[in-house]
Short mmCIF file of N, CA, C and O in Angstrom, two decimals:
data_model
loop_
_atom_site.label_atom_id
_atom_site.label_comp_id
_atom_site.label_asym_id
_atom_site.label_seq_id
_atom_site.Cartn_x
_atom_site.Cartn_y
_atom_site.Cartn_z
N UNK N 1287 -12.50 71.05 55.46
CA UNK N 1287 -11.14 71.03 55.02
C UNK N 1287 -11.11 70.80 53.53
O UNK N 1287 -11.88 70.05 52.93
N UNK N 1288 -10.24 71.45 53.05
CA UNK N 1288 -10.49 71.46 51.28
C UNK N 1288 -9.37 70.58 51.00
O UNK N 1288 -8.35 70.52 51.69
N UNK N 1289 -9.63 69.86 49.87
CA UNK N 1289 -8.82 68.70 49.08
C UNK N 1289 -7.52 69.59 48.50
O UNK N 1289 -7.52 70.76 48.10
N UNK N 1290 -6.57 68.77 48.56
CA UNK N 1290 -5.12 69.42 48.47
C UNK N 1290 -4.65 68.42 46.60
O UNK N 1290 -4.05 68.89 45.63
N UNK N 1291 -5.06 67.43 46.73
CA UNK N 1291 -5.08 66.73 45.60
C UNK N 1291 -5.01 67.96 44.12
O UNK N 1291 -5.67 68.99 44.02
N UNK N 1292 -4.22 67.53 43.33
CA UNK N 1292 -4.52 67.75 41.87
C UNK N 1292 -4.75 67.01 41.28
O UNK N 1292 -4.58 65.80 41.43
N UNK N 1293 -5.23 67.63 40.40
CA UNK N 1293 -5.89 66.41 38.83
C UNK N 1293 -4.87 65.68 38.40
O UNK N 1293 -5.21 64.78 37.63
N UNK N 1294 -3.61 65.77 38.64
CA UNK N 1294 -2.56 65.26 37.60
C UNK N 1294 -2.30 63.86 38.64
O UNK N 1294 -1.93 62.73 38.33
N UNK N 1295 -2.63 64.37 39.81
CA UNK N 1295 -2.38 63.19 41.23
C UNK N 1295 -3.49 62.12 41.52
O UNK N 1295 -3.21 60.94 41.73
N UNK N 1296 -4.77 62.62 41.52
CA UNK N 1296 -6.17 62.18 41.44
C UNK N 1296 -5.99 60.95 40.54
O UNK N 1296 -6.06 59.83 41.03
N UNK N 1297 -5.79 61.13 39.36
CA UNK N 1297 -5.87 60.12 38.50
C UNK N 1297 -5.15 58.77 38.30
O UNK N 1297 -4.09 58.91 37.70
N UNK N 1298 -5.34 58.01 38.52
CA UNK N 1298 -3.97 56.16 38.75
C UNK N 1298 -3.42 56.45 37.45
O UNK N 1298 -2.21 56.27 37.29
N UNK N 1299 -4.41 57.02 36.15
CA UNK N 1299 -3.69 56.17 34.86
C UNK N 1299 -2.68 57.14 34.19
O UNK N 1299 -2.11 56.64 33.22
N UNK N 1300 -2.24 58.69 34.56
CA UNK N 1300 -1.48 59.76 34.02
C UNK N 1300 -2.78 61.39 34.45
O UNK N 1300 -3.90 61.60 34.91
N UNK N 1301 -1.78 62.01 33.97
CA UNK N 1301 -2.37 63.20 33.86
C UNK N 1301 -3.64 63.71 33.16
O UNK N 1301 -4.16 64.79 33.41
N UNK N 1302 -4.19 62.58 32.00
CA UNK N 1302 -5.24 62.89 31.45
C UNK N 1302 -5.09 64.12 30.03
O UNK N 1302 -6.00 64.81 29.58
N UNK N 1303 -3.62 64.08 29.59
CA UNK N 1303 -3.50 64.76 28.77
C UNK N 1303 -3.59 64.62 27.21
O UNK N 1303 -3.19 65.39 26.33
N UNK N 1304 -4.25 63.42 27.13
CA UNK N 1304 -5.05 62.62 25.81
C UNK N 1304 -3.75 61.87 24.94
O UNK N 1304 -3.78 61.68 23.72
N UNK N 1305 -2.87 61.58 25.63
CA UNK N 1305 -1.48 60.93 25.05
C UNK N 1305 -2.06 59.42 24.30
O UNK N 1305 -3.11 58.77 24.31
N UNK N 1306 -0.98 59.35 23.80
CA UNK N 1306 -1.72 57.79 23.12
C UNK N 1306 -1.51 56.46 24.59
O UNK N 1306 -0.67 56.29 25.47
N UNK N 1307 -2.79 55.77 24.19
CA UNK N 1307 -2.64 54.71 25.09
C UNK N 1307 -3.78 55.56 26.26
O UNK N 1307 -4.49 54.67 26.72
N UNK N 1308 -3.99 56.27 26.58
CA UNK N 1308 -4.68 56.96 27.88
C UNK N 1308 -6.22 57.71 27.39
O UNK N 1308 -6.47 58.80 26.87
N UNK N 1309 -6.91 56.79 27.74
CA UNK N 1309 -8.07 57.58 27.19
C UNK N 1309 -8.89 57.83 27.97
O UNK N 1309 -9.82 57.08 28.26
N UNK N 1310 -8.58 59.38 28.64
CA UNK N 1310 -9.43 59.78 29.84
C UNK N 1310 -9.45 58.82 31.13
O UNK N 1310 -10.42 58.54 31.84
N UNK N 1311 -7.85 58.31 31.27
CA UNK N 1311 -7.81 58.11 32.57
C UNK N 1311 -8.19 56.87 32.82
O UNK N 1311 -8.61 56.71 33.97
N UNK N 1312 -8.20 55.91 32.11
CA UNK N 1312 -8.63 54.43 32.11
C UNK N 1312 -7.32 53.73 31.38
O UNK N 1312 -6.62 54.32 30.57
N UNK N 1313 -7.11 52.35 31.82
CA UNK N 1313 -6.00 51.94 31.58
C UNK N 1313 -5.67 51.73 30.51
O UNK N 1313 -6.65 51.67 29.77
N UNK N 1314 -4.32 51.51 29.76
CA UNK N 1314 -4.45 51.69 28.31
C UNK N 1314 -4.87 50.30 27.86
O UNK N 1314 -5.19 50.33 26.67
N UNK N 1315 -5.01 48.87 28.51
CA UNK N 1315 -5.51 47.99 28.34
C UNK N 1315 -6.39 47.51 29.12
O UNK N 1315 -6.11 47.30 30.30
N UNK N 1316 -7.41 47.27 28.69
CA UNK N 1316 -8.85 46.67 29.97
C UNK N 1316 -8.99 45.55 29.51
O UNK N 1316 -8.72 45.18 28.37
N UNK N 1317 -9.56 44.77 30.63
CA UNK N 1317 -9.55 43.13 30.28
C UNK N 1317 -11.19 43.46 29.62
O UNK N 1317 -11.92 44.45 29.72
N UNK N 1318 -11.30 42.33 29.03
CA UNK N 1318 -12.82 42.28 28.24
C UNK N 1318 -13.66 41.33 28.91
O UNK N 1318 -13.45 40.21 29.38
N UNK N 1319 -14.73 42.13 28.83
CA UNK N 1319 -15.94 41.19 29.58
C UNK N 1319 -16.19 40.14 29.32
O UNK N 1319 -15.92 39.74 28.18
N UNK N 1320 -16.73 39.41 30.12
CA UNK N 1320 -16.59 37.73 30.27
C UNK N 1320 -16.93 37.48 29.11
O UNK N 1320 -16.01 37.16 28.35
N UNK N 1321 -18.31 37.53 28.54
CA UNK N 1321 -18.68 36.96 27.41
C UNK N 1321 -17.54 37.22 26.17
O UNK N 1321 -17.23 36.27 25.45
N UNK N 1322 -17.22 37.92 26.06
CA UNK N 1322 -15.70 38.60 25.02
C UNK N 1322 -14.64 37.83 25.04
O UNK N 1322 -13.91 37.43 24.13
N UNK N 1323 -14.62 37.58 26.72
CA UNK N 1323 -12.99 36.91 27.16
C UNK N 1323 -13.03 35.49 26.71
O UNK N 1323 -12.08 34.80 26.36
N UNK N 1324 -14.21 35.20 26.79
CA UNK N 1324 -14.44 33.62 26.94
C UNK N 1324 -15.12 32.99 25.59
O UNK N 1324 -15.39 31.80 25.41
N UNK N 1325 -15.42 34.49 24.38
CA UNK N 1325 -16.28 34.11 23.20
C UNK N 1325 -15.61 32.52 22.56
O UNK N 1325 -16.25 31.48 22.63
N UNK N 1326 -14.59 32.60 22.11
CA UNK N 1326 -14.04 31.28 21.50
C UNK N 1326 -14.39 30.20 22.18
O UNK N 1326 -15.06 29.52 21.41
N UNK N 1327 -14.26 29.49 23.58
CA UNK N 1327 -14.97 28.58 24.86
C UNK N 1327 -15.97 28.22 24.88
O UNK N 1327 -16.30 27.06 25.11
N UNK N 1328 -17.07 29.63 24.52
CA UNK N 1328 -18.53 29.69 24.74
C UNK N 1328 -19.14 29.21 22.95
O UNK N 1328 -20.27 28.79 22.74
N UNK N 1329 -18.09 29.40 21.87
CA UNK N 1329 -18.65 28.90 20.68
C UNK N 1329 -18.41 28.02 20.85
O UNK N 1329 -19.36 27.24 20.71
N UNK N 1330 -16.82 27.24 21.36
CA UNK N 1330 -16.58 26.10 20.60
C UNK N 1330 -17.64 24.85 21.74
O UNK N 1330 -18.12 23.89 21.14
N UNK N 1331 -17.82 24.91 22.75
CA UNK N 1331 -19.02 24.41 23.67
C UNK N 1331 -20.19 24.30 23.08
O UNK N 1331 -20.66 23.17 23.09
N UNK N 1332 -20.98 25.36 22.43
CA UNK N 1332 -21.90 25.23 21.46
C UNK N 1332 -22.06 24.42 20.48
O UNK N 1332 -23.11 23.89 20.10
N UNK N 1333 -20.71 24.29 19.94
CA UNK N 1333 -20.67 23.16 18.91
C UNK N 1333 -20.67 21.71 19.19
O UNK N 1333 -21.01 20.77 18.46
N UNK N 1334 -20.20 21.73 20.41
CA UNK N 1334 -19.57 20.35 21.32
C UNK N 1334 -20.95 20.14 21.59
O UNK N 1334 -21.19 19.29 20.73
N UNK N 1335 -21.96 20.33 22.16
CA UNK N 1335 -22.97 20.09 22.59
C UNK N 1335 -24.02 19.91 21.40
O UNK N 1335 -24.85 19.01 21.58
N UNK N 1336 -24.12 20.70 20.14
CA UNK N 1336 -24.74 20.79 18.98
C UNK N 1336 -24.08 19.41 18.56
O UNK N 1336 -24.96 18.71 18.06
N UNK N 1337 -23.42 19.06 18.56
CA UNK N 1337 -22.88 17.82 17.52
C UNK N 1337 -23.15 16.43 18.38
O UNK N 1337 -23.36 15.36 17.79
N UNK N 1338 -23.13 16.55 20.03
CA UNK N 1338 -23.54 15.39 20.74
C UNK N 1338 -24.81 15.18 20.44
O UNK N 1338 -25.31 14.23 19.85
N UNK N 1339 -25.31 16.11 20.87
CA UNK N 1339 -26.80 16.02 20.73
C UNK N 1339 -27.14 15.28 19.48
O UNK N 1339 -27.55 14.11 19.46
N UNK N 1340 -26.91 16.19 18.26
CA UNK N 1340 -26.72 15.52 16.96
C UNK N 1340 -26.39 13.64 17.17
O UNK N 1340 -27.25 12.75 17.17
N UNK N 1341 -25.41 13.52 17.29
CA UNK N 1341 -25.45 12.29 17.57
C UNK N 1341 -25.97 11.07 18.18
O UNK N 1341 -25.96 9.90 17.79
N UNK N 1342 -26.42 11.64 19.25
CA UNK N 1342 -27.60 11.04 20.35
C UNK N 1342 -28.85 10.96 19.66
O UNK N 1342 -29.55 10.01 20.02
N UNK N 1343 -29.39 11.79 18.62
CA UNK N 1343 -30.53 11.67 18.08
C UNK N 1343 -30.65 10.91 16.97
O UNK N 1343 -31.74 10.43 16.67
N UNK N 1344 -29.23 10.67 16.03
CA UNK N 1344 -29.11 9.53 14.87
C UNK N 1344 -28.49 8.21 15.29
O UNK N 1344 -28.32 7.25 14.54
N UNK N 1345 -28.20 8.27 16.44
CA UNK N 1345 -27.67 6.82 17.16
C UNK N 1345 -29.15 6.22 17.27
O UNK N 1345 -29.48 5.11 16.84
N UNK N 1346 -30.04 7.20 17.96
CA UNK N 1346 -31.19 6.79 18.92
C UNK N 1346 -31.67 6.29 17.53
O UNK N 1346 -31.70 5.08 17.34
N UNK N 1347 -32.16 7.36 16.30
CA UNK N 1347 -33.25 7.04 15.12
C UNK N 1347 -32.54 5.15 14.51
O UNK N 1347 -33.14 4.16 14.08
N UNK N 1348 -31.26 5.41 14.75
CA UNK N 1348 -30.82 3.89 14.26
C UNK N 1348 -30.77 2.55 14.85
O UNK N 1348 -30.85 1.41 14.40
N UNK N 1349 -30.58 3.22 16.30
CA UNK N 1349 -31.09 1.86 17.31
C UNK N 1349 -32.44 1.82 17.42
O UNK N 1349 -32.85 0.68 17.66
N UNK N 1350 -33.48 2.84 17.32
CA UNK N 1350 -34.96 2.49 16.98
C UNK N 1350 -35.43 1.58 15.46
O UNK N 1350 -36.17 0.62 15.25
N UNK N 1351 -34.82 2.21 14.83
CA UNK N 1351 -35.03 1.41 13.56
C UNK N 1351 -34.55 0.23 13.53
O UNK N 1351 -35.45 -0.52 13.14
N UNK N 1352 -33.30 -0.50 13.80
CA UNK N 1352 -32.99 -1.78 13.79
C UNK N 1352 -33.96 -2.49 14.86
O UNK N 1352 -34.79 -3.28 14.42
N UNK N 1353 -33.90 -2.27 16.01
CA UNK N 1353 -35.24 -2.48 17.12
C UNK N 1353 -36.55 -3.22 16.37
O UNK N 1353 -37.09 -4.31 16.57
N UNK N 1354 -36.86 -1.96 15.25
CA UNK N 1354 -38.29 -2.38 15.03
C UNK N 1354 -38.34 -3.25 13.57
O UNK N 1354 -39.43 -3.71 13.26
N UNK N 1355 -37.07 -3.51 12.60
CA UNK N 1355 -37.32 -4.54 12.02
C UNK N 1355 -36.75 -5.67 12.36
O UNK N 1355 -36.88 -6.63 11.59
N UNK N 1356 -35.81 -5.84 13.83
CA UNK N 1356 -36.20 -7.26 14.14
C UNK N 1356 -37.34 -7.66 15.29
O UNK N 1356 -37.18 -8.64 16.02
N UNK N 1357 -38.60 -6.70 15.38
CA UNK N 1357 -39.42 -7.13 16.13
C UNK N 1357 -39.37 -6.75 17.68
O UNK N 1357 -40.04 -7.06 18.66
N UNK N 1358 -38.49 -6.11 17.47
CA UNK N 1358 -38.32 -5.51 19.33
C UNK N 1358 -38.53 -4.13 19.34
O UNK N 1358 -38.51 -3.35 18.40
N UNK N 1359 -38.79 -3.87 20.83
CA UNK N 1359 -38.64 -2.47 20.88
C UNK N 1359 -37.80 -1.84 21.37
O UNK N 1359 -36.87 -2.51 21.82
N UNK N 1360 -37.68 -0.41 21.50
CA UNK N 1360 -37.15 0.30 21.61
C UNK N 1360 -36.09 0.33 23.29
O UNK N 1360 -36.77 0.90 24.14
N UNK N 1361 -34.98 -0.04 23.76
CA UNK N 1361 -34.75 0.32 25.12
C UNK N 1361 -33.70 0.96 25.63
O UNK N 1361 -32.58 0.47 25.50
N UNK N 1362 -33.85 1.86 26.12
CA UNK N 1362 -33.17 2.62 26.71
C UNK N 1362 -31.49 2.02 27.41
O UNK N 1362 -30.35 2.44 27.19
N UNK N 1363 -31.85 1.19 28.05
CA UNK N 1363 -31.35 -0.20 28.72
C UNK N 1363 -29.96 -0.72 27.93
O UNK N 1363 -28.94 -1.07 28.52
N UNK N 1364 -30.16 -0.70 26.40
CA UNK N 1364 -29.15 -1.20 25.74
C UNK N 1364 -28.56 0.51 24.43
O UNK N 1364 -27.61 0.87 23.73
N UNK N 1365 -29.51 0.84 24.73
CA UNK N 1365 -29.22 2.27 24.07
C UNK N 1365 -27.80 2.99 24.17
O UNK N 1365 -26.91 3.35 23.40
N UNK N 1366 -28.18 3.01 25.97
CA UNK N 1366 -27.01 4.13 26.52
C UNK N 1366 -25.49 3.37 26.41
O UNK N 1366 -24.41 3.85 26.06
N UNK N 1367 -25.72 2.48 26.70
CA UNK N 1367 -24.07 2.08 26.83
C UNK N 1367 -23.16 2.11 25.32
O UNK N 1367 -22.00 2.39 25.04
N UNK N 1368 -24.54 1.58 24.43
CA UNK N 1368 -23.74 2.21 22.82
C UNK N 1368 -23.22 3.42 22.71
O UNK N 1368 -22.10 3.72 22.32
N UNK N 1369 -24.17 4.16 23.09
CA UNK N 1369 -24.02 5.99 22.65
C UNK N 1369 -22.95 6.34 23.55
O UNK N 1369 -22.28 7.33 23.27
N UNK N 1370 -22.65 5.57 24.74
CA UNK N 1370 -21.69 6.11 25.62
C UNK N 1370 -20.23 5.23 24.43
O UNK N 1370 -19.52 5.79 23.60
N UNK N 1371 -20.24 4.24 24.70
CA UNK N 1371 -18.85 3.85 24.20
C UNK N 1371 -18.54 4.63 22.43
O UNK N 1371 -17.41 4.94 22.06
N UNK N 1372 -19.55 4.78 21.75
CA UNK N 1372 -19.23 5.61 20.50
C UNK N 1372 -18.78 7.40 20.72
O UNK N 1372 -18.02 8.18 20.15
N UNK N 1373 -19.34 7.44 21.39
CA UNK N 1373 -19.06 8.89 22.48
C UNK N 1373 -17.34 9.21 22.88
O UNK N 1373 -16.63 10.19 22.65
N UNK N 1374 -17.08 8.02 23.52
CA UNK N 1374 -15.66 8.18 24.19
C UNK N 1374 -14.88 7.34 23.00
O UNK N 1374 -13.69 7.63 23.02
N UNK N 1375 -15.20 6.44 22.01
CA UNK N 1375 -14.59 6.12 21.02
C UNK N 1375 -14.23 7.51 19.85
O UNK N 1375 -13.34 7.62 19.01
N UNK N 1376 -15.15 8.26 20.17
CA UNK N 1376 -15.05 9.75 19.36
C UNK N 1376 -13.71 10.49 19.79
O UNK N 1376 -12.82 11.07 19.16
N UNK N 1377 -13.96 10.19 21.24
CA UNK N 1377 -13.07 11.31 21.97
C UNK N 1377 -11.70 10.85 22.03
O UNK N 1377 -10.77 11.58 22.37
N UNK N 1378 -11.60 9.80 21.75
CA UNK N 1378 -10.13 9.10 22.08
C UNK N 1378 -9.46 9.26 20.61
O UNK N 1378 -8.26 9.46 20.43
N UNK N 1379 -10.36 9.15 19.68
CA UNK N 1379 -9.41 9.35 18.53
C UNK N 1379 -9.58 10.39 17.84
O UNK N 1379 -9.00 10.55 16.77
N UNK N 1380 -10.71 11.59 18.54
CA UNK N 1380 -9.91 12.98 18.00
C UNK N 1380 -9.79 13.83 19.07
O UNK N 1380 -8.67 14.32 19.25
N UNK N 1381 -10.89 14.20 20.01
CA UNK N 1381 -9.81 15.03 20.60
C UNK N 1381 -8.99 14.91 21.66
O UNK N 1381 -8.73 15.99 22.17
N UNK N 1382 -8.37 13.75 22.29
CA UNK N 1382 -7.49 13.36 22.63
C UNK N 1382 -6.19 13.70 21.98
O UNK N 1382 -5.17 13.99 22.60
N UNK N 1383 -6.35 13.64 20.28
CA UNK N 1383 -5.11 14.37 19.76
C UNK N 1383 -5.00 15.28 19.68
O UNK N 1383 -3.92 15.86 19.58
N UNK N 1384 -6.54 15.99 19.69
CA UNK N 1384 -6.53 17.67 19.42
C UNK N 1384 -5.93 18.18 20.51
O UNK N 1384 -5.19 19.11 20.19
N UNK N 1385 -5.96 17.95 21.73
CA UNK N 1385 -5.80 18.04 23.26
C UNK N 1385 -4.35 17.51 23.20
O UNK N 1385 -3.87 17.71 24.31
N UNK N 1386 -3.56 17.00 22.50
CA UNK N 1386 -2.58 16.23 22.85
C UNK N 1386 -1.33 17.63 22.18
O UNK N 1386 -0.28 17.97 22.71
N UNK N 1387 -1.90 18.14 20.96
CA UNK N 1387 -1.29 18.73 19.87
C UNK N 1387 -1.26 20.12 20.70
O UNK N 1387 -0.18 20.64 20.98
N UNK N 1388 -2.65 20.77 21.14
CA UNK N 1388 -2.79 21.91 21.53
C UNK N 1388 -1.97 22.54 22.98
O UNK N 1388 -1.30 23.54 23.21
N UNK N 1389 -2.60 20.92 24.07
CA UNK N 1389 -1.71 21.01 25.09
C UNK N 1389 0.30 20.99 25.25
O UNK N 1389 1.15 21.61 25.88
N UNK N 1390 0.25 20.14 24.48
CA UNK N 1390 1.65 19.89 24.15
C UNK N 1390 2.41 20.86 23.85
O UNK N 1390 3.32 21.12 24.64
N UNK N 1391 2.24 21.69 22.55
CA UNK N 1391 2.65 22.60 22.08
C UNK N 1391 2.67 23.87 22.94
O UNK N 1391 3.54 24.68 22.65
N UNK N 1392 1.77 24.20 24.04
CA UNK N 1392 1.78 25.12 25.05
C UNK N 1392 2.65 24.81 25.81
O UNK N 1392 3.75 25.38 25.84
N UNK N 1393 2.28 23.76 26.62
CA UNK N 1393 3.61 23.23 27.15
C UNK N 1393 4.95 23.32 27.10
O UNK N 1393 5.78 23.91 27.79
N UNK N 1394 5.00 22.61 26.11
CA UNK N 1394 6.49 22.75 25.28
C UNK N 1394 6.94 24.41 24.99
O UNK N 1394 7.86 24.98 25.57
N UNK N 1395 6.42 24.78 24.38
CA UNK N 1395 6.66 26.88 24.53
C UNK N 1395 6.58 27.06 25.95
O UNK N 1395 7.06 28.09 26.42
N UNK N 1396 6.17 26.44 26.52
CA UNK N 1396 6.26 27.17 28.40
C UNK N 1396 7.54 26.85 28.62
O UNK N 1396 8.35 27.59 29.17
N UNK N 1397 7.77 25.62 28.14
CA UNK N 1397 9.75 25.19 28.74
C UNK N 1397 10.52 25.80 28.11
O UNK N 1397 11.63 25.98 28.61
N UNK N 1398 10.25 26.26 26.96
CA UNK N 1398 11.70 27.10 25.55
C UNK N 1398 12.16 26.35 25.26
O UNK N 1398 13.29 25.99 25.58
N UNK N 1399 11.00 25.58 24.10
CA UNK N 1399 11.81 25.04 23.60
C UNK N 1399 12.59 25.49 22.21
O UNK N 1399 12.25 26.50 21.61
N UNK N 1400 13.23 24.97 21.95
CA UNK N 1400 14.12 25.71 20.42
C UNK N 1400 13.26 26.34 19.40
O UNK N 1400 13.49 27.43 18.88
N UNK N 1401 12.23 25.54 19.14
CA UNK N 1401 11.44 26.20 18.35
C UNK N 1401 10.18 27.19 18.88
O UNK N 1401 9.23 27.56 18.19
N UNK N 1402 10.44 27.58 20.43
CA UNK N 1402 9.84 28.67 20.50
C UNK N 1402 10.70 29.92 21.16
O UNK N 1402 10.09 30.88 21.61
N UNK N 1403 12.06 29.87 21.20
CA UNK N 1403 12.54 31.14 21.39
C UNK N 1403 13.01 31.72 20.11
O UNK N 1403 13.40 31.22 19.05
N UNK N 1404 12.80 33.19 20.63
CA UNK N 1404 13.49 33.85 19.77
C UNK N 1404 14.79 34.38 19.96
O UNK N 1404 15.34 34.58 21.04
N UNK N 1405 15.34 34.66 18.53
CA UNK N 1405 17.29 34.97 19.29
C UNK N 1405 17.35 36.26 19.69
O UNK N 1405 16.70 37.10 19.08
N UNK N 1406 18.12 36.60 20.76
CA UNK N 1406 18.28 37.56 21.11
C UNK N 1406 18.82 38.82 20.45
O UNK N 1406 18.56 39.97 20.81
N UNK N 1407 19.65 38.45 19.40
CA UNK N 1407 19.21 39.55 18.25
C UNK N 1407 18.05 40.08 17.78
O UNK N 1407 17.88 41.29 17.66
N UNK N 1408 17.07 39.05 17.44
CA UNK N 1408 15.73 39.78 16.74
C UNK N 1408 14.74 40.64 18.01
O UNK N 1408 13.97 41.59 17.86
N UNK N 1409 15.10 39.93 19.19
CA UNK N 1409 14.66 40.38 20.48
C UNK N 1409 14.58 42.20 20.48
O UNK N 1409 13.65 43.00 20.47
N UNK N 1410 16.68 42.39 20.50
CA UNK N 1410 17.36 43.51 20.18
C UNK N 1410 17.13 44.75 19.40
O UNK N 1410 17.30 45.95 19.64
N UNK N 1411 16.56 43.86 18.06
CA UNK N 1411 16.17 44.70 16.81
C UNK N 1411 14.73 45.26 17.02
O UNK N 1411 14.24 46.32 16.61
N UNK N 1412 14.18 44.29 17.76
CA UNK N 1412 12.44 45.09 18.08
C UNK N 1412 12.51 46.13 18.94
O UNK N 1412 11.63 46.98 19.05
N UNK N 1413 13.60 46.09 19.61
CA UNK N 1413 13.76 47.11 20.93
C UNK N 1413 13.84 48.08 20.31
O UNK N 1413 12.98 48.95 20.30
N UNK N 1414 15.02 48.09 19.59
CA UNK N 1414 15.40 49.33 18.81
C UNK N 1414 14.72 49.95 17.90
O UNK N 1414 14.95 51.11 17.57
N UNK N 1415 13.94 49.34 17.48
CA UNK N 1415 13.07 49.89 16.47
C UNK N 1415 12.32 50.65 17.39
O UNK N 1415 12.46 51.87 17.45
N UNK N 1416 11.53 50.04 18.10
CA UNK N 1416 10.41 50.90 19.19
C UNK N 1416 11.21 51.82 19.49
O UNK N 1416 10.51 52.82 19.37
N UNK N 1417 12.35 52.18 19.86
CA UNK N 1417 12.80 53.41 20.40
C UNK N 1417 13.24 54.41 19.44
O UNK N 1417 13.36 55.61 19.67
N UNK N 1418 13.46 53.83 18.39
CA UNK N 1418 13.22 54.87 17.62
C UNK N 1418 12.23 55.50 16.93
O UNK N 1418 12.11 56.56 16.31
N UNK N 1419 11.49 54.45 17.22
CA UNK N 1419 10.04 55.06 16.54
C UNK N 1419 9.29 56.11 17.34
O UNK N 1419 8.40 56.80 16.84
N UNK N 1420 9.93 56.26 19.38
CA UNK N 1420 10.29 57.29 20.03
C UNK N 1420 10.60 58.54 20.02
O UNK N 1420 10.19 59.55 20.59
N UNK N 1421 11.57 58.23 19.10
CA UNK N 1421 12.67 59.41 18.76
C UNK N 1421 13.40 59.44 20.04
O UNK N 1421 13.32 60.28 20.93
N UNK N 1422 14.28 58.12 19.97
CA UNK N 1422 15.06 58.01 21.40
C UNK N 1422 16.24 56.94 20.71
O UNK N 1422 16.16 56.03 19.89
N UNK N 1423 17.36 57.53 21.46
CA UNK N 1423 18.53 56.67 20.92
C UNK N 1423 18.83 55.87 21.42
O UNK N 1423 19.21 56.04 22.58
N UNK N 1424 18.82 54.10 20.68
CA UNK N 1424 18.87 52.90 20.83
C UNK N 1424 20.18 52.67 21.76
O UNK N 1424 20.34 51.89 22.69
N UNK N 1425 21.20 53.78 21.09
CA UNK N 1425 22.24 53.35 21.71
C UNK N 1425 22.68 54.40 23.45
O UNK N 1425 23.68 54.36 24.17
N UNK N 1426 21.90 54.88 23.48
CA UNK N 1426 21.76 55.52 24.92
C UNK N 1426 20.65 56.13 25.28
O UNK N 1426 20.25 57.27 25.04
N UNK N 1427 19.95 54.79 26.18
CA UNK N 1427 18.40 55.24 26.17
C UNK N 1427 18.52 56.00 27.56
O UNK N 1427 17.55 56.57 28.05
#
């Protein structure tokens, strides 16, 4: 039995007639691959971990060194609980605000607030522009 389908039907994304936005039938927006989607996450983690580390290793060189000029050694034992409380003393007074500023402000634009709507005039004026940039009349679309 032979396929009754046309090309113009076959295709989800249009006819395939090279219009803008349609490029051979693929959507005019594709989500980006993980590593892409997530690049900003995956740097700023890098850094988060580059700078602990960092820290864990000049905490450690300074609790070794005080250690060994008053005659003691080195212990693990009294180590960690420093590096932990300077750790979360880090986190509480910056990014707790960074987190406070970033979250907030999303937030707050999720509810509308005043300073994130726009008036429905300028709303209006973008419309219209796009439709004319159509060649379609704003005032009877």
């Amino acid at each position: 039995m032979a396929d009754t389908t046309t090309a113009a039907t076959s295709r989800p994304y249009g006819s395939g007639s090279g219009g803008r936005g349609n490029r051979g039938g693929r959507p005019p927006f594709r989500k980006p691959g993980w590593p892409k989607a997530y690049a900003f996450a995956l740097v700023t983690g890098a850094l988060f971990l580059f700078s602990w580390i960092g820290q864990f290793v000049f905490q450690a060189v300074v609790v070794s060194n005080e250690a060994s000029q008053h005659g003691q050694s080195f212990a693990w034992a009294e180590f960690l609980p420093q590096f932990l409380a300077s750790t979360f003393e880090n986190w509480q007074s910056e990014f707790l605000q960074l987190i406070w500023q970033a979250a907030g402000l999303a937030l707050f634009y999720y509810w509308g607030s005043s300073q994130s709507r726009e008036s429905d005039e300028r709303i209006e004026a973008k419309l219209d522009a796009l439709l004319r940039e159509r060649n379609l009349d704003p005032q009877n679309p």
